[in-house]
Amino acid sequence: MTMERIKLALEKARAQQADEAAAHPARRDTRSAPVAAPETVPSAPRLGTAPAAADISYTQTAVMRLDRTHLERNRIVAFNKGNPNNWAFDVLRTQVLQKMDEKGWRTLAVTSPTAASGKTVVAINLAISIAHHTQRTAMLVDFDLRRPHVGTYLGVRKAVSLNDVLAGRAPMADALINPDLPRLVVLPTNDTVTKASEILSSAQVADLVTDLRDRYDDRTVIFDLPPAMAGDDVMAILPRIDAALLVVGNGDSTKREIEESLRHIPADRLLGVVLNKADADVRRGYGYY
Ligand SMILES: Nc1ncnc2c1ncn2[C@@H]1O[C@H](COP(=O)(O)OP(=O)(O)OP(=O)(O)O)[C@@H](O)[C@H]1O
Ligand SMILES: [Mg+2]
């Protein structure tokens, strides 16, 4: 699929969403209501062993050295000004932060229509780019509870991860990793979690997301999600997150899959679409609308 076709497909899908909203205002209302009100997500009881809010700070987390060669092998390039793909994340970071600031958004979901589109690669690079090139803290959370890869791509692992936090076995502070890049905090998931969509729609997770978002004024929290078309996970968690970025792997998803996945993301919360693995003439792999 060429870039032009994807662009057209997206425009068409957006127009369809608008038409549907006009034709079915009630349906539109019920779907967008929880999404439009992340601030009003009720505060649920904390996880059994979770620490009080003030206990979680990145200065307390373990500092882990990142292996630059391992990162580049996994297409993590945003820390390296000399890498030819770094420019794409500069552009993406600027546009994402501009739009998020305009709306007062702090949390961003990264998803895609189908698998292996480059969500995790984009989410990690975006987080690094924000942390590296601005004065903000970037937090990266692995909410792909079915195929978690943030830790392996970054080459960091602790015995305790988000699995244990979600199961109430450990406080979040124990799972946080502070890589040796300033202002970057990572909350990896080590193992596949069963009943992922139930967990993601739980009050416990709503509380966790609110907690992460409200901790610091200058923090952007990025959530790496599964594909929108794979189960209910994205539907379950999106109402808790301010905005979403859709990563489309060039040629990986059909027009129909793109349109279908856009139905899962309310139009007013769609921050943009990243065209990944684009043609060489789109400057080595990345495009953004
Ligand atoms: N721009 C790119 N050009 C070429 N290969 C890429 C590009 N971006 C990502 N990849 C590769 O595609 C594969 C899938 O990437 P990634 O794991 O980020 O996708 P994903 O959407 O998170 O997948 P999953 O659905 O399994 O979570 C990886 O091997 C990654 O290195
Ligand atoms: Mg992934």
mmCIF file of C-alpha atoms in Angstrom, residues 87-97 122 126 245 274 287-288:
data_model
loop_
_atom_site.group_PDB
_atom_site.id
_atom_site.type_symbol
_atom_site.label_atom_id
_atom_site.label_comp_id
_atom_site.label_asym_id
_atom_site.label_seq_id
_atom_site.Cartn_x
_atom_site.Cartn_y
_atom_site.Cartn_z
ATOM 1 C CA TRP A 87 15.282 13.206 12.538
ATOM 2 C CA ALA A 88 11.947 11.380 12.271
ATOM 3 C CA PHE A 89 11.580 11.257 16.035
ATOM 4 C CA ASP A 90 12.538 14.928 16.373
ATOM 5 C CA VAL A 91 9.628 15.769 14.081
ATOM 6 C CA LEU A 92 7.272 13.340 15.796
ATOM 7 C CA ARG A 93 8.214 14.586 19.273
ATOM 8 C CA THR A 94 7.651 18.228 18.338
ATOM 9 C CA GLN A 95 4.254 17.564 16.786
ATOM 10 C CA VAL A 96 3.097 15.252 19.553
ATOM 11 C CA LEU A 97 4.087 17.637 22.354
ATOM 12 C CA VAL A 122 7.955 4.154 17.955
ATOM 13 C CA LEU A 126 9.315 8.867 21.239
ATOM 14 C CA LEU A 245 -1.186 7.646 18.179
ATOM 15 C CA VAL A 274 2.540 7.498 12.008
ATOM 16 C CA GLY A 287 5.993 9.597 7.962
ATOM 17 C CA TYR A 288 3.510 11.489 10.112
#
